[in-house]
CSV table of C-alpha atoms in Angstrom, one decimal:
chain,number,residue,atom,x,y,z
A,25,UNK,CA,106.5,70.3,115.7
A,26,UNK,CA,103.3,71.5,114.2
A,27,UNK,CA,103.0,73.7,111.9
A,28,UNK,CA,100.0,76.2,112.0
A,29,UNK,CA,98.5,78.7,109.9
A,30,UNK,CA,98.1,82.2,111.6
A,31,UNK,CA,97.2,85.8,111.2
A,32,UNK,CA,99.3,88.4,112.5
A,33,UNK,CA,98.2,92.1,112.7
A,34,UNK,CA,100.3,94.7,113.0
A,35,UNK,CA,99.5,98.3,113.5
A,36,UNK,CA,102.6,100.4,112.8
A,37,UNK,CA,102.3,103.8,114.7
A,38,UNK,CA,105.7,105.1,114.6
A,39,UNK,CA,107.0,105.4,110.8
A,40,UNK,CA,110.8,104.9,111.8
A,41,UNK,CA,110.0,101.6,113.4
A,42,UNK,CA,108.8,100.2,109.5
A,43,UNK,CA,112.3,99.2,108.7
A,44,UNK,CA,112.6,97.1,112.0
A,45,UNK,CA,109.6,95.2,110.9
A,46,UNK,CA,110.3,94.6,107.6
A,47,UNK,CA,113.7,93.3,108.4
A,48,UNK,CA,111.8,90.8,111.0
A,49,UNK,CA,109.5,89.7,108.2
A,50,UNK,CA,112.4,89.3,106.1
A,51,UNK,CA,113.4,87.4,109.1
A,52,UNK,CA,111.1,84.9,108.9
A,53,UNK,CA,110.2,84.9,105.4
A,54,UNK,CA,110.3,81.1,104.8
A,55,UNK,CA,107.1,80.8,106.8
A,56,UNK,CA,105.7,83.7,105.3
A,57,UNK,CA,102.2,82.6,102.8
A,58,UNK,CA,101.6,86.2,102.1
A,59,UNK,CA,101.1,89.9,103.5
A,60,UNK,CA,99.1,92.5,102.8
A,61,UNK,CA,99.8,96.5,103.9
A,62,UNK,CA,97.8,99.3,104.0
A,63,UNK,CA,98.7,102.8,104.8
A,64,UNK,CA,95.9,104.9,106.5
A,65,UNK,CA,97.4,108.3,106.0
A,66,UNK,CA,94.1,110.1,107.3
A,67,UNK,CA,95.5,108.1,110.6
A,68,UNK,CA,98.9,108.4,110.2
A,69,UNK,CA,99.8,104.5,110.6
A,70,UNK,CA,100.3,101.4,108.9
A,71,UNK,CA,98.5,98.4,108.9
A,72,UNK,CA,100.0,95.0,107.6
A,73,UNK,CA,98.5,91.2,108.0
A,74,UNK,CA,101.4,89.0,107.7
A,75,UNK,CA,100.1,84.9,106.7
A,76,UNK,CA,102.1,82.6,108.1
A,77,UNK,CA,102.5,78.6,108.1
A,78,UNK,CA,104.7,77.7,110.8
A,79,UNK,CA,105.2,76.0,114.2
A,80,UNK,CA,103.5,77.7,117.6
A,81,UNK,CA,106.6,78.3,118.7
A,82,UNK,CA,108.2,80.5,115.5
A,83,UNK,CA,104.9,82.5,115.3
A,84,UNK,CA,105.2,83.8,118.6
A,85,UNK,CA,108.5,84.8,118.6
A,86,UNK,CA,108.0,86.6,115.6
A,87,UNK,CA,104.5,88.4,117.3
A,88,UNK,CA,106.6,89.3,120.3
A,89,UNK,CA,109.6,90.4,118.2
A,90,UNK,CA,107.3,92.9,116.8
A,91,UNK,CA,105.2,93.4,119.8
A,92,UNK,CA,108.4,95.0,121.3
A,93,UNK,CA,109.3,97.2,119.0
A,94,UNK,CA,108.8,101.0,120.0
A,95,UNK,CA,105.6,102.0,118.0
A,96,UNK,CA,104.3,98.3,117.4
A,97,UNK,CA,101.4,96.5,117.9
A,98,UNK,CA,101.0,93.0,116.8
A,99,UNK,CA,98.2,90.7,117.4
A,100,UNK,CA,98.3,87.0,116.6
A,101,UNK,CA,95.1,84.5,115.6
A,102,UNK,CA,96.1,81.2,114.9
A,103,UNK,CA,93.4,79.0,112.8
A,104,UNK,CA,92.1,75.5,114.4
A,105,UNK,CA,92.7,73.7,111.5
């Protein structure tokens, strides 16, 4: 399959859940180009963009992995490259 590059944002509203997501990312770390995190205390969330190379397929289970996590937002943009 295809691999893709892609950009996924995740907004991290509920401070318990940042284990959970840093064990997916750990996960998936082989497709992983880079990440970046920034915490907005003024907000009281975290924000992290998560690079990734990999097939459709991988990139959306990761997304909805996170996506269903209780205090999770994740939003995917994959390049048309």
């Amino acid at each position: 399959m295809d691999s893709r590059v892609s950009v996924i944002s995740i907004i991290i509203k509920n401070e318990e859940a940042a284990q959970m997501v840093n064990e997916l990312l750990h996960e998936f770390r082989q497709y992983i180009v880079g990440r970046m995190g920034i915490p907005y205390r003024q907000r009281e969330v975290s924000i992290i963009s998560v690079v990734l190379d990999a097939p459709g397929d991988v990139t959306s289970s990761l997304s909805g992995k996170l996506g269903m996590l209780d205090g999770v937002s994740a939003k995917t943009l994959t390049a048309k490259l």
